[in-house]
Structures are given as structure tokens and as C-alpha cells.
Coordinates of C-alpha atoms in Angstrom, one line a residue:
Chain A
M1 CA 94.6 -32.0 113.2
P2 CA 95.1 -31.8 116.9
I3 CA 98.6 -31.3 118.2
N4 CA 100.0 -34.5 119.6
E5 CA 100.4 -34.4 123.4
S6 CA 104.1 -35.4 123.1
D7 CA 104.8 -32.4 120.9
V8 CA 103.6 -29.9 123.5
T9 CA 106.1 -28.4 125.9
W10 CA 104.7 -26.4 128.7
V11 CA 106.8 -23.4 129.5
S12 CA 106.4 -21.4 132.7
E13 CA 107.8 -18.0 133.4
P14 CA 111.2 -18.4 135.3
K15 CA 111.1 -17.0 138.8
M16 CA 113.1 -13.8 139.3
N17 CA 115.8 -13.7 142.0
F18 CA 116.3 -10.8 144.3
W19 CA 118.3 -8.5 142.1
E20 CA 116.3 -9.3 139.0
S21 CA 113.1 -8.2 140.8
T22 CA 114.6 -4.8 141.7
F23 CA 115.2 -4.3 137.9
L24 CA 118.2 -2.2 138.7
P25 CA 121.0 -4.6 137.4
A26 CA 119.0 -5.0 134.1
I27 CA 118.7 -1.3 133.7
F28 CA 122.4 -0.8 134.3
Q29 CA 123.3 -3.7 132.0
G30 CA 121.2 -2.1 129.3
L31 CA 122.8 1.3 129.9
K32 CA 126.2 -0.4 129.6
V33 CA 125.3 -1.8 126.2
T34 CA 123.9 1.4 124.8
A35 CA 126.7 3.5 126.2
S36 CA 129.4 1.1 124.8
H37 CA 128.0 2.0 121.3
I38 CA 128.8 5.7 121.8
D39 CA 132.3 5.2 120.3
G40 CA 132.0 7.0 117.0
H41 CA 131.6 3.7 115.1
T42 CA 128.9 3.9 112.6
V43 CA 127.5 1.7 109.8
T44 CA 126.1 4.7 107.9
Q45 CA 127.4 5.1 104.3
Q46 CA 127.4 8.8 103.4
Y47 CA 126.1 8.0 100.0
P48 CA 126.4 10.9 97.7
E49 CA 129.8 11.8 99.1
E50 CA 131.2 8.3 99.7
P51 CA 131.0 5.7 97.0
V52 CA 128.5 3.1 98.0
K53 CA 129.8 -0.4 99.0
L54 CA 127.8 -3.0 97.1
P55 CA 127.9 -6.7 97.8
M56 CA 129.6 -8.8 95.0
H57 CA 126.3 -10.4 94.1
Y58 CA 124.6 -7.1 93.5
R59 CA 122.2 -7.1 90.6
G60 CA 122.1 -3.9 88.6
V61 CA 122.0 -3.0 84.9
H62 CA 122.5 -5.8 82.4
R63 CA 125.3 -6.1 79.9
L64 CA 125.8 -8.4 76.9
N65 CA 129.3 -10.0 77.0
R66 CA 131.6 -10.0 74.0
D67 CA 133.7 -13.1 73.3
D68 CA 137.5 -12.9 72.7
Q69 CA 137.0 -11.8 69.1
G70 CA 134.7 -8.9 70.2
R71 CA 131.6 -10.5 68.8
V72 CA 128.4 -10.7 70.8
K73 CA 128.6 -13.8 72.9
C74 CA 124.9 -14.4 72.8
V75 CA 123.8 -17.3 70.7
A76 CA 120.2 -16.3 70.6
C77 CA 118.8 -19.3 72.3
M78 CA 116.0 -17.5 73.9
M79 CA 116.6 -19.1 77.3
C80 CA 116.7 -15.7 79.0
A81 CA 113.6 -14.4 77.4
T82 CA 111.8 -17.6 78.4
A83 CA 113.0 -17.4 82.0
C84 CA 112.2 -13.7 82.4
P85 CA 109.3 -13.4 84.8
A86 CA 108.8 -9.7 83.7
N87 CA 108.8 -10.5 79.9
C88 CA 111.2 -7.6 79.4
I89 CA 113.6 -9.3 76.9
S90 CA 112.8 -9.6 73.2
I91 CA 115.2 -11.2 70.9
I92 CA 115.2 -11.6 67.2
A93 CA 117.5 -14.4 66.2
T94 CA 119.2 -14.8 62.8
E95 CA 121.5 -17.4 61.2
A96 CA 125.1 -16.6 61.1
P97 CA 126.4 -16.4 57.5
K98 CA 128.4 -19.5 56.5
N99 CA 131.9 -18.9 55.3
D100 CA 132.0 -15.5 56.8
P101 CA 135.3 -15.3 58.9
V102 CA 133.7 -12.9 61.3
W103 CA 131.1 -15.5 62.5
E104 CA 133.4 -18.5 62.2
G105 CA 132.2 -21.3 64.5
R106 CA 128.9 -19.6 65.2
D107 CA 125.5 -20.9 64.0
K108 CA 123.2 -18.1 65.4
Y109 CA 123.3 -14.7 66.8
P110 CA 120.8 -12.1 67.8
A111 CA 119.9 -9.6 65.0
S112 CA 118.1 -7.5 67.7
F113 CA 118.3 -7.8 71.5
E114 CA 116.1 -5.4 73.3
L115 CA 115.8 -5.3 77.1
D116 CA 113.3 -3.0 78.8
E117 CA 115.2 -1.8 81.9
L118 CA 112.0 -0.2 83.4
R119 CA 110.1 -3.4 83.1
C120 CA 112.9 -5.6 84.5
I121 CA 112.6 -6.6 88.1
Y122 CA 116.4 -7.3 88.4
C123 CA 115.8 -10.8 89.6
G124 CA 118.9 -12.3 87.7
M125 CA 116.9 -15.2 86.2
C126 CA 118.3 -14.3 82.7
E127 CA 121.8 -14.6 84.1
E128 CA 121.0 -17.9 85.6
A129 CA 119.4 -19.2 82.5
C130 CA 122.0 -18.2 80.0
P131 CA 124.0 -21.3 78.9
C132 CA 127.0 -19.3 77.6
D133 CA 127.1 -16.5 80.2
A134 CA 126.4 -13.8 77.6
I135 CA 124.0 -11.8 79.7
E136 CA 125.2 -10.6 83.1
L137 CA 124.0 -8.2 85.7
T138 CA 126.5 -5.5 86.7
H139 CA 126.9 -3.2 89.7
I140 CA 125.5 -0.1 87.9
Y141 CA 122.7 1.0 90.2
D142 CA 122.1 4.7 89.3
L143 CA 120.4 4.3 86.0
T144 CA 118.3 7.3 84.9
G145 CA 116.7 8.4 81.7
K146 CA 114.5 11.2 80.4
T147 CA 112.1 9.1 78.3
R148 CA 110.8 5.6 78.5
E149 CA 112.2 4.8 75.0
E150 CA 115.6 5.7 76.3
M151 CA 115.4 3.0 78.9
I152 CA 114.7 0.3 76.4
F153 CA 118.4 -1.0 75.9
N154 CA 119.2 -2.5 72.5
K155 CA 122.1 -4.6 71.6
D156 CA 124.6 -1.9 71.0
K157 CA 123.7 -0.2 74.3
L158 CA 124.0 -3.5 76.2
L159 CA 127.3 -4.3 74.6
S160 CA 128.6 -0.8 75.4
V161 CA 127.7 -1.5 79.1
F162 CA 130.1 -4.5 78.8
D163 CA 132.8 -2.3 77.4
Q164 CA 132.2 0.2 80.3
T165 CA 132.2 -2.4 83.1
K166 CA 134.5 -5.1 82.1
D167 CA 137.6 -3.4 83.6
S168 CA 135.8 -1.8 86.6
G169 CA 137.1 -4.5 89.0
V170 CA 133.6 -5.4 90.5
D171 CA 132.2 -6.9 87.2
P172 CA 134.8 -9.3 85.9
V173 CA 134.1 -11.5 82.8
R174 CA 133.1 -14.7 84.5
T175 CA 133.6 -17.3 81.7
H176 CA 135.6 -17.7 78.6
R177 CA 134.6 -18.7 75.1
G178 CA 134.3 -22.3 74.2
K179 CA 133.1 -23.5 77.5
L180 CA 129.7 -23.7 79.0
S181 CA 129.3 -21.8 82.2
G182 CA 129.6 -22.6 85.9
T183 CA 127.3 -25.4 86.5
A184 CA 128.6 -27.4 83.6
D185 CA 131.9 -27.7 85.5
F186 CA 130.5 -29.3 88.5
Q187 CA 131.2 -33.0 88.9
S188 CA 129.1 -33.0 92.1
L189 CA 126.9 -30.5 93.8
P190 CA 128.6 -28.6 96.7
P191 CA 127.0 -29.3 100.1
L192 CA 124.6 -26.6 101.3
A193 CA 124.8 -25.2 104.7
P194 CA 121.5 -24.4 106.6
A195 CA 120.1 -21.1 105.6
T196 CA 120.3 -19.6 109.1
S197 CA 122.5 -20.6 112.0
V198 CA 120.7 -22.2 114.9
N199 CA 121.5 -22.0 118.6
P200 CA 122.5 -25.5 119.7
D201 CA 120.4 -25.2 122.7
D202 CA 117.3 -24.5 120.6
R203 CA 114.7 -27.1 120.2
S204 CA 114.8 -27.0 116.4
A205 CA 118.6 -27.9 116.7
K206 CA 117.6 -31.2 118.2
A207 CA 115.3 -32.1 115.3
S208 CA 116.0 -35.0 113.0
S209 CA 117.4 -32.6 110.4
P210 CA 118.9 -29.6 112.3
G211 CA 118.3 -26.1 111.1
V212 CA 115.5 -27.2 108.8
I213 CA 111.9 -26.5 109.5
S214 CA 110.2 -29.6 108.3
R215 CA 106.9 -29.4 106.4
Chain B
M1 CA 122.2 49.7 138.1
E2 CA 120.0 51.7 140.4
L3 CA 117.1 50.5 138.3
L4 CA 117.9 46.9 139.0
K5 CA 117.3 47.4 142.7
N6 CA 113.6 47.5 141.9
P7 CA 112.5 43.9 142.5
L8 CA 109.9 44.1 139.7
I9 CA 112.5 45.0 137.2
M10 CA 115.0 42.4 138.5
A11 CA 112.2 39.7 138.3
G12 CA 111.7 40.7 134.6
V13 CA 115.4 40.3 133.9
T14 CA 115.5 37.0 135.6
I15 CA 112.4 35.8 133.6
A16 CA 114.0 36.9 130.4
V17 CA 117.2 35.0 131.3
V18 CA 115.3 31.9 132.3
L19 CA 112.9 31.9 129.3
G20 CA 115.8 32.4 126.8
G21 CA 118.0 29.8 128.7
I22 CA 115.3 27.2 128.8
L23 CA 114.1 27.6 125.2
G24 CA 117.7 27.5 123.9
A25 CA 118.5 24.6 126.1
C26 CA 115.4 22.7 125.0
S27 CA 116.3 23.0 121.3
Y28 CA 119.9 22.0 121.8
L29 CA 118.9 19.1 124.3
I30 CA 116.7 17.8 121.5
W31 CA 119.8 18.0 119.2
L32 CA 121.8 16.2 121.9
E33 CA 119.1 13.5 122.2
R34 CA 119.0 12.9 118.5
K35 CA 122.8 12.6 118.4
L36 CA 123.0 10.3 121.4
S37 CA 120.3 8.0 120.1
A38 CA 122.1 8.0 116.7
W39 CA 125.4 7.1 118.3
M40 CA 123.8 4.3 120.4
Q41 CA 122.3 2.8 117.3
D42 CA 125.6 3.2 115.2
R43 CA 124.1 5.9 113.1
L44 CA 125.3 9.5 112.5
G45 CA 122.3 11.6 113.6
P46 CA 121.7 15.2 112.2
N47 CA 124.7 16.2 110.3
R48 CA 123.5 18.3 107.3
V49 CA 122.7 21.7 108.7
G50 CA 125.8 23.3 110.1
P51 CA 128.8 21.5 111.4
M52 CA 127.8 18.4 113.3
G53 CA 124.2 19.4 112.6
L54 CA 124.5 22.2 115.1
L55 CA 122.2 24.5 113.3
Q56 CA 119.5 21.8 113.1
P57 CA 117.5 23.1 116.1
I58 CA 117.3 26.5 114.4
A59 CA 116.1 25.0 111.1
D60 CA 113.6 22.9 113.0
G61 CA 112.3 26.0 114.8
G62 CA 112.1 27.9 111.5
K63 CA 110.1 25.1 110.0
F64 CA 107.7 24.9 112.9
L65 CA 107.0 28.7 112.6
L66 CA 106.6 28.7 108.9
K67 CA 104.6 25.5 108.5
E68 CA 100.9 25.8 107.7
D69 CA 98.9 26.0 110.8
V70 CA 96.3 23.3 110.4
I71 CA 93.2 23.3 112.5
P72 CA 91.0 20.4 111.7
D73 CA 87.3 21.0 111.2
H74 CA 86.1 18.6 113.8
V75 CA 87.9 20.0 116.7
N76 CA 86.7 22.2 119.6
K77 CA 88.7 25.2 118.5
F78 CA 88.9 27.1 121.8
L79 CA 90.1 24.0 123.9
Y80 CA 92.2 22.8 120.9
L81 CA 94.2 26.1 120.9
M82 CA 94.3 26.3 124.7
A83 CA 96.0 22.9 125.3
P84 CA 99.4 23.6 123.9
C85 CA 99.5 27.0 125.6
L86 CA 98.6 25.4 128.9
S87 CA 101.3 22.8 128.4
L88 CA 104.0 25.4 128.0
I89 CA 102.7 27.8 130.6
T90 CA 102.4 25.3 133.4
T91 CA 105.8 23.8 133.0
M92 CA 107.4 27.2 132.6
L93 CA 105.6 28.3 135.7
A94 CA 106.8 25.4 137.7
F95 CA 110.3 26.5 137.0
A96 CA 109.7 29.8 138.9
V97 CA 110.8 28.4 142.3
V98 CA 113.6 26.3 141.1
P99 CA 117.0 27.9 142.0
F100 CA 119.5 27.7 139.2
G101 CA 122.4 29.1 141.1
P102 CA 123.3 30.6 144.4
V103 CA 120.1 32.2 145.5
S104 CA 120.5 35.9 146.8
H105 CA 117.8 38.0 148.5
A106 CA 119.8 41.3 148.5
P107 CA 118.3 44.0 146.3
G108 CA 120.3 44.6 143.1
D109 CA 121.8 41.1 143.1
F110 CA 120.8 38.7 140.4
P111 CA 118.5 36.3 142.4
F112 CA 119.1 33.1 140.4
V113 CA 115.5 32.1 140.9
I114 CA 112.4 33.9 139.5
A115 CA 110.5 33.9 142.8
P116 CA 112.9 34.0 145.7
G117 CA 111.8 33.2 149.2
I118 CA 108.8 31.0 148.5
D119 CA 108.5 28.7 151.5
L120 CA 106.1 26.4 149.9
G121 CA 108.5 25.7 146.9
I122 CA 108.2 22.0 146.5
V123 CA 104.4 22.0 146.9
F124 CA 104.2 24.9 144.3
V125 CA 106.3 22.9 141.8
F126 CA 104.1 19.8 142.2
A127 CA 100.9 21.6 142.1
V128 CA 101.6 23.6 139.0
G129 CA 103.7 20.9 137.3
S130 CA 100.8 18.4 137.6
L131 CA 98.5 20.9 135.9
A132 CA 100.3 20.0 132.7
V133 CA 98.1 17.0 132.5
Y134 CA 95.2 19.3 131.9
A135 CA 97.0 20.3 128.6
I136 CA 97.2 16.6 127.6
I137 CA 93.6 15.9 128.6
L138 CA 92.3 19.0 126.9
G139 CA 94.4 18.4 123.8
G140 CA 93.1 14.8 123.5
W141 CA 89.5 15.7 124.2
A142 CA 89.4 18.8 121.9
S143 CA 90.9 16.8 119.1
N144 CA 87.7 14.8 118.9
N145 CA 89.7 11.7 117.8
K146 CA 89.6 8.3 119.5
Y147 CA 93.4 7.9 119.5
S148 CA 93.9 11.4 121.1
A149 CA 91.2 10.7 123.6
L150 CA 92.7 7.3 124.6
G151 CA 96.2 8.9 124.9
S152 CA 94.9 11.6 127.2
L153 CA 92.9 9.0 129.3
R154 CA 96.1 7.1 129.8
A155 CA 97.9 10.3 130.7
S156 CA 95.4 11.2 133.4
A157 CA 95.5 7.8 135.0
Q158 CA 99.3 7.8 134.9
V159 CA 99.9 11.3 136.3
V160 CA 97.3 10.7 139.1
S161 CA 99.0 7.5 140.1
Y162 CA 102.5 8.9 140.0
E163 CA 101.7 12.1 141.7
I164 CA 101.4 10.3 145.0
P165 CA 104.9 8.6 145.2
L166 CA 106.4 11.8 143.8
G167 CA 104.9 13.8 146.7
M168 CA 105.6 11.1 149.3
S169 CA 109.2 10.8 148.3
V170 CA 109.9 14.4 149.1
V171 CA 108.1 14.4 152.5
G172 CA 111.1 12.7 154.0
I173 CA 113.4 15.4 152.6
A174 CA 111.1 18.2 154.0
L175 CA 111.0 16.5 157.4
L176 CA 114.7 16.1 157.5
N177 CA 115.5 19.6 156.5
H178 CA 112.6 21.2 158.4
T179 CA 111.4 23.2 155.4
M180 CA 109.6 23.0 152.0
S181 CA 111.6 25.7 150.4
V182 CA 113.7 24.5 147.7
E183 CA 116.4 27.1 148.2
K184 CA 116.6 26.4 151.9
I185 CA 116.9 22.7 151.3
L186 CA 119.9 23.5 149.0
M187 CA 121.6 25.8 151.5
Y188 CA 121.1 23.3 154.3
Q189 CA 122.9 20.6 152.3
A190 CA 125.6 23.0 151.1
E191 CA 126.5 24.1 154.6
Q192 CA 126.9 20.5 155.8
G193 CA 129.2 19.7 152.9
F194 CA 129.4 16.5 150.9
A195 CA 128.1 14.4 153.8
G196 CA 125.1 16.6 153.9
W197 CA 123.7 15.7 150.5
N198 CA 120.3 14.3 151.0
V199 CA 120.9 11.3 148.7
W200 CA 123.0 9.8 151.5
Y201 CA 120.1 9.8 153.9
Q202 CA 117.3 9.3 151.4
P203 CA 118.6 7.0 148.7
V204 CA 115.4 5.2 148.2
A205 CA 113.5 8.4 148.1
A206 CA 115.8 9.6 145.4
L207 CA 115.1 6.5 143.4
I208 CA 111.3 6.9 143.8
F209 CA 111.4 10.6 143.1
F210 CA 113.5 10.1 139.9
T211 CA 111.2 7.2 138.7
A212 CA 107.9 9.1 139.5
A213 CA 109.2 12.3 138.0
L214 CA 110.1 10.6 134.8
A215 CA 106.6 9.1 134.6
E216 CA 105.2 12.6 135.4
S217 CA 107.0 14.0 132.3
N218 CA 105.6 11.3 130.1
R219 CA 108.9 10.2 128.8
L220 CA 110.0 6.7 127.8
P221 CA 109.8 4.2 129.4
F222 CA 106.6 5.7 130.6
D223 CA 105.3 7.4 127.5
L224 CA 102.2 5.3 127.3
T225 CA 100.2 8.5 126.3
E226 CA 101.8 8.8 122.9
C227 CA 103.0 5.3 122.0
E228 CA 103.0 5.2 118.2
Q229 CA 102.2 1.5 117.8
E230 CA 98.9 1.8 119.6
L231 CA 97.8 5.4 119.5
V232 CA 99.3 6.9 116.3
G233 CA 100.7 10.0 118.0
G234 CA 98.5 9.9 121.2
F235 CA 97.1 13.2 122.4
H236 CA 99.0 15.3 119.8
T237 CA 97.9 13.3 116.7
E238 CA 95.9 16.3 115.5
Y239 CA 98.5 18.9 116.3
S240 CA 101.0 20.3 113.8
A241 CA 103.5 23.1 113.3
M242 CA 104.0 25.4 116.3
K243 CA 101.2 23.9 118.4
F244 CA 103.0 20.6 118.3
A245 CA 106.3 22.3 119.1
M246 CA 104.7 23.9 122.1
F247 CA 103.7 20.5 123.4
F248 CA 107.2 19.2 122.8
L249 CA 108.7 22.3 124.5
G250 CA 106.4 21.8 127.5
E251 CA 107.6 18.1 127.8
Y252 CA 111.2 19.1 127.6
T253 CA 110.9 21.9 130.0
H254 CA 109.3 19.4 132.4
V255 CA 112.4 17.2 132.0
I256 CA 114.7 20.2 132.7
T257 CA 112.6 21.0 135.8
I258 CA 112.8 17.5 137.2
S259 CA 116.5 17.3 136.5
F260 CA 117.0 20.6 138.4
L261 CA 114.8 19.3 141.3
T262 CA 116.6 16.0 141.5
S263 CA 120.0 17.7 141.7
V264 CA 118.9 20.4 144.1
L265 CA 116.8 18.2 146.4
F266 CA 119.1 15.1 146.5
F267 CA 122.5 15.9 145.1
G268 CA 123.4 19.1 146.9
G269 CA 122.5 21.6 144.3
W270 CA 125.4 23.8 143.4
H271 CA 127.6 22.2 146.1
F272 CA 130.5 20.1 145.2
P273 CA 133.5 19.5 147.6
V274 CA 136.5 21.6 147.0
I275 CA 135.2 23.0 143.6
A276 CA 132.1 24.8 144.8
E277 CA 131.7 25.4 148.6
V278 CA 129.6 28.0 150.4
G279 CA 132.2 30.7 149.8
S280 CA 133.0 30.1 146.2
P281 CA 132.3 32.6 143.5
W282 CA 128.8 32.4 141.8
F283 CA 130.0 31.1 138.3
L284 CA 131.6 28.0 139.9
K285 CA 128.3 27.3 141.7
V286 CA 126.2 27.8 138.5
G287 CA 128.7 25.7 136.5
V288 CA 128.5 22.8 139.0
L289 CA 124.7 22.9 139.2
L290 CA 124.3 23.0 135.4
L291 CA 126.8 20.1 135.0
K292 CA 124.9 18.0 137.5
V293 CA 121.6 18.9 135.6
L294 CA 123.2 18.0 132.3
L295 CA 124.4 14.6 133.7
I296 CA 120.8 13.8 134.9
I297 CA 119.3 14.8 131.6
V298 CA 121.8 12.7 129.7
L299 CA 120.9 9.8 132.0
I300 CA 117.2 10.4 131.2
Q301 CA 117.9 10.4 127.5
M302 CA 120.0 7.3 127.7
L303 CA 117.3 5.6 129.6
R304 CA 114.8 6.5 126.9
W305 CA 116.9 4.7 124.3
T306 CA 117.7 1.8 126.5
I307 CA 114.6 0.6 128.2
P308 CA 111.5 -0.5 126.3
R309 CA 108.1 0.9 127.2
F310 CA 106.1 -0.5 130.1
R311 CA 102.8 -2.3 129.6
F312 CA 100.0 -0.3 131.1
D313 CA 99.3 -2.8 133.9
Q314 CA 103.0 -2.9 134.8
L315 CA 103.0 0.9 134.8
M316 CA 100.1 1.0 137.3
G317 CA 101.5 -1.9 139.3
L318 CA 104.8 -0.2 139.7
A319 CA 103.1 2.9 141.1
W320 CA 100.4 1.4 143.3
K321 CA 102.1 -1.8 144.4
V322 CA 105.7 -0.8 144.7
L323 CA 106.4 2.9 144.8
I324 CA 103.6 4.1 147.0
P325 CA 104.0 1.5 149.8
M326 CA 107.9 2.1 149.5
A327 CA 107.5 5.8 149.8
T328 CA 105.1 5.6 152.7
L329 CA 107.5 3.2 154.6
N330 CA 110.3 5.7 153.9
V331 CA 108.3 8.5 155.4
V332 CA 107.7 6.3 158.5
I333 CA 111.3 5.5 158.8
V334 CA 112.3 9.3 158.6
M335 CA 109.6 10.1 161.3
C336 CA 110.9 7.4 163.5
V337 CA 114.5 8.6 163.2
L338 CA 113.4 12.1 164.0
E339 CA 111.0 11.2 166.8
F340 CA 113.5 9.0 168.7
E341 CA 116.3 11.5 167.9
L342 CA 118.5 8.8 166.4
P343 CA 121.6 10.1 164.5
R344 CA 120.8 10.8 160.8
F345 CA 123.2 8.3 159.5
W346 CA 120.9 5.6 160.7
L347 CA 118.7 6.5 157.6
L348 CA 121.2 5.0 155.2
P349 CA 121.1 1.3 156.5
L350 CA 117.3 1.7 157.2
S351 CA 116.8 2.8 153.6
A352 CA 118.9 -0.1 152.3
G353 CA 116.9 -2.4 154.6
L354 CA 113.7 -1.0 153.1
F355 CA 114.9 -1.6 149.6
A356 CA 116.0 -5.2 150.4
T357 CA 112.7 -5.9 152.1
V358 CA 110.8 -4.7 149.0
G359 CA 113.0 -6.8 146.8
L360 CA 112.5 -9.9 149.0
I361 CA 108.8 -9.5 149.1
S362 CA 108.6 -9.3 145.3
T363 CA 110.7 -12.6 145.0
Q364 CA 109.5 -14.6 148.0
G365 CA 106.1 -13.2 148.6
S366 CA 103.1 -15.2 147.9
L367 CA 100.6 -12.4 147.2
P368 CA 97.4 -13.7 145.7
Q369 CA 97.9 -13.6 141.9
R370 CA 95.1 -12.7 139.6
S371 CA 94.7 -15.5 137.2
L372 CA 94.6 -14.2 133.7
T373 CA 94.0 -17.5 131.9
A374 CA 92.1 -20.6 132.9
A375 CA 94.2 -23.4 134.1
P376 CA 94.9 -26.1 131.6
T377 CA 91.9 -28.6 131.5
A378 CA 92.2 -32.2 132.5
A379 CA 92.3 -33.3 128.9
H380 CA 95.6 -31.5 128.5
G381 CA 96.6 -32.2 132.1
H382 CA 100.3 -31.0 132.0
G383 CA 100.0 -28.3 134.6
H384 CA 102.7 -25.6 134.5

């Protein structure tokens, strides 16, 4: 489809004035900018010596949360295994024994919950899919192991990650038992800001929906 | 001490001092450059080897020496090995007539220049210094690699173009001081004090000299010969280990030489009012000169990390359309001032006038422009 004539803006190179054409002011301006950065300020993190500063939404090793009675929170609904694009979660569900005080109020729980940390792409889809916030990604980033088998985390190991991280400050337990998670609480969806900020002089800012590239 | 009176032995001592000084200075200037660029970009720079990374140059040198010396099968071995040697030899040789302190001709005194009393000093520096382009051409040709060949072709075009303004910019200095000898030009400035510095009489020449010299040494913003985006590594793509290090040392020695020349020819050499006058002790003079040179080198390094690389047509345009006419007019101005015996201070307003004229021509001028693209056709008749 040819471009509509009215959509075409012809732009010509602006004319340089006297000082611009000597290039000297631009050079000195550039030198001023670069020299102003020589002030000892740095954005480098000295990683092995200094602890790394991770963003709050960092996605690291998974954990299986416990509820307030210490039971595994997972209800074995298979939502995470279904959502997982890497197919790294395998769950065997089993029925919770009736009349057992330990499993009071629960119908199902995972008999086995295996997560292959090597296969996982750490996309966080399982966390999004989980209806009861049982699986969460923590800030643990330095995961190592000597064998592949060691890196397949079972239920106990995932629960131990929970015990290890719940009080670390960066991985708080986000929900409480008896309530469905986050999205269930919304009465209306919060308004979304444009993904990137747009210069008000920019042509895209004057479009019908500012900041959004249409089609 | 009696032995030192022998000029041959004294020259040997001086060569040893200069060689050691330059090689040491090169490695630590590379450290300084890495640190400066890191600070400018809010990074830390080398900091693992020794305090502040100060032992990094030594570690680098050790690595260069111990690395496997690869000579690819497809190269012309003789030329391939000769190129880095030439690069280092020519740039080192050019330093022979550059004074690095108060030059003394008395036997037994440390002369502060390897070859004292060469009346053709400036010509020698340019003649030998521009031989360095042979190293680049040979390296690129012998590598038998299209990227290397392209890099060296660019280098030859660039050096041939910038040689002219470089030489022309110094003609004015030579005319004003009635000599081509670097050390005599220095003394002439020092005897006249602060007002005698050549930069007051030849500011435009100083600018042209600095720009052209920067281009001669193939450093950013003029490092078209080794621009990574287009040419992989340029002429040194096929070089590794010590052979690469020799190219690098050659380039850095060139930078040191042009910094010395800039400060000696235009900024009074070791002279600075009150601190280092004609009668001052030698260490003050050497200190002042080295400080000036260091400032110029830091400026060159800052320019490298500030200004983006030129496009090749811009590079050639700068030399042929701006620097060469400007340098020629500058020489004409100096000739007129000398011929009509006008006072020397007339050179400052005349230089400023020349600079303004060039600026005005480039903004107001209506030189015929080469049209790169066809004008928009009638169907899209919007014009510009």
C-alpha cells in the first residue's frame, strides 16, 4: 500500500550558524559533558565483594509456600504445569484424606511436585498462573549443582527454599490462606501508563492515542 | 664522568633514557586512558591488578610477551613481520629531534634531546613520522585480508591528505622564528617570555596543527583505519601478541611525539612565567614541559572518548576543503606581516579574522553542492 501523501513529512537538514559550523562549541560542550562524569561516581556493582542489588521483581529459584499450619499450600490444580512454556513442572496430585485433622479443609494436595531448574526459563508464568500463590520465584540467583539430578527440585526441596527465604526480607510471603491471590481482590483494573515516556514535541505524542504506536 | 664527555656515549645514555621513558610512559598512558574512559562512562576501569590497577600495564606487557606468536599461513611473512617493526622504529626515530628539557650542547651535560643541533628538526619529524604509514600499508597488504587491505588503503589516503595541512601550519612558525630547528624555536619563545609563545601569533596554525597531527596518529575521531564496525580490526586484524603490541606502542609514541611538538612549537616548551624562566634549574623546566605534554595527552584522550568518528568523506572534506586552504591563507598572512614589517601582534587579529572568514564561508557560502540523491519527482512534489 503506498504511503498517503498527507502522512509524509519532508525534513531538511537545519542550517548551521557561524559557531556551529566551526564545530568548536560542540566539541567543548561534549568535553564538558564527559569531564563532568569524572567525579568518582560509578554504577558498577563490585559483585563478588559487594552483595548484588536485585530489583524487587527479580525471578530466581522457585519455592513452594506453606500455609499457616505449615502444610504445602499447593492444591495440585496443575495450572502452573499447564502454563509452563518449558514443561519443567510435573505434579502428581492426590486426594487429601478425609477426617484427617492435618488436611482439614483441603481436598487435594501434590503427592509429588518436581521442578527441573535446568529446564526452567524463569519466565514467572507459574507464579502468574497459580490461583493460591503457592509457587513463587525468589531472589536466589546463584544456583549451582554437580549433577543434573541434583537440579531437579522435589517438593521437600522447594519447601525448604520457602523456609530459607521467607524471612530474608526480599521474598515476603505475599498472600494468606483462605484468600485467592492478587487479581481476585481487584474491583476494577488499574489504569496502565504508556510503556515508554514520549517527548511532548514528538510527532507520536500528537497521535490519537499518545505514546502508543498504532497497528 | 670523563667518559660522558664522549658525545657517542652521551647519546647512548640519552637514547636509553628516552627509550625507557617512552615505553614506560606508553604503558601507563594506556592505563590512564582506560581509567579516564571508565570514569567518563561511570565505570571503574582496571582495578584488579595492584592498587587502582596500577600493575595492569605490567600484566598486559607480560601477557603480550608470553602469548603464542601466531603467523597465519596466508601472509607474506617478510612484510608481515617487518610492518610492526617499522611502525615502532619510525615513531621512535621521529622523537630523536624533539627536546624534552633545556637543550644543552656543552660536552658532558645531559643534552635533553637525542640529536642536538639539527637545524632541519621539524622537517625531520614530519619526514620520518609520516613513514609510519608504510608500516600500516605493509601490515594491511601483507596480511592478505580484505579488511586489513581496506584499512591500510584508508590510512594512506588519510595520511597523504593530512600531511599537507600539518606541514603548512608549521611554515608560519618557521618563518616567524627564522629557523626550522625545534630547539631554537623553543629558545626563541622562552627568551621573549609569556608573550612570546607562538600560540598568541599563530592560534589558527596551532588548531590546524593539533587537528592534523591527531589525524596523522590515526586516533579517534580520525581512526578510520581501524574502525571495528566496518573493518574488524583494520590493518592489525591478523596481528596478535607482541606484534600487535608494537603497532600499539608505535601509535602511542606518535601521540607522545605530537604532544611534545604541540607544546614545544606553540606553547613555549619548558617556559612558564615565574616558574620556569630562562635561568631556572633544569628540573623545573623538565617538570613544566612534561606537565604541558601530559595535559595535551589527556586532552587527546578526552577527545577520543567524546567525539564520534568522522565519516570518510567528512574526513577528506575537512582536510582538503577546510584545513589546507586555511593553512595556506595563514602562511600568506605571516608572509605579508613579515614583508611589510608590521608588528607581530597584528597576527592575532588577522588569525581571528581568518578563522571568522572560514566560519562565515561555511555558513553563508553557496559553493556548488554535489547532489547525492535525485530531487523528489513531480508525483511526490513536496520539495525540501
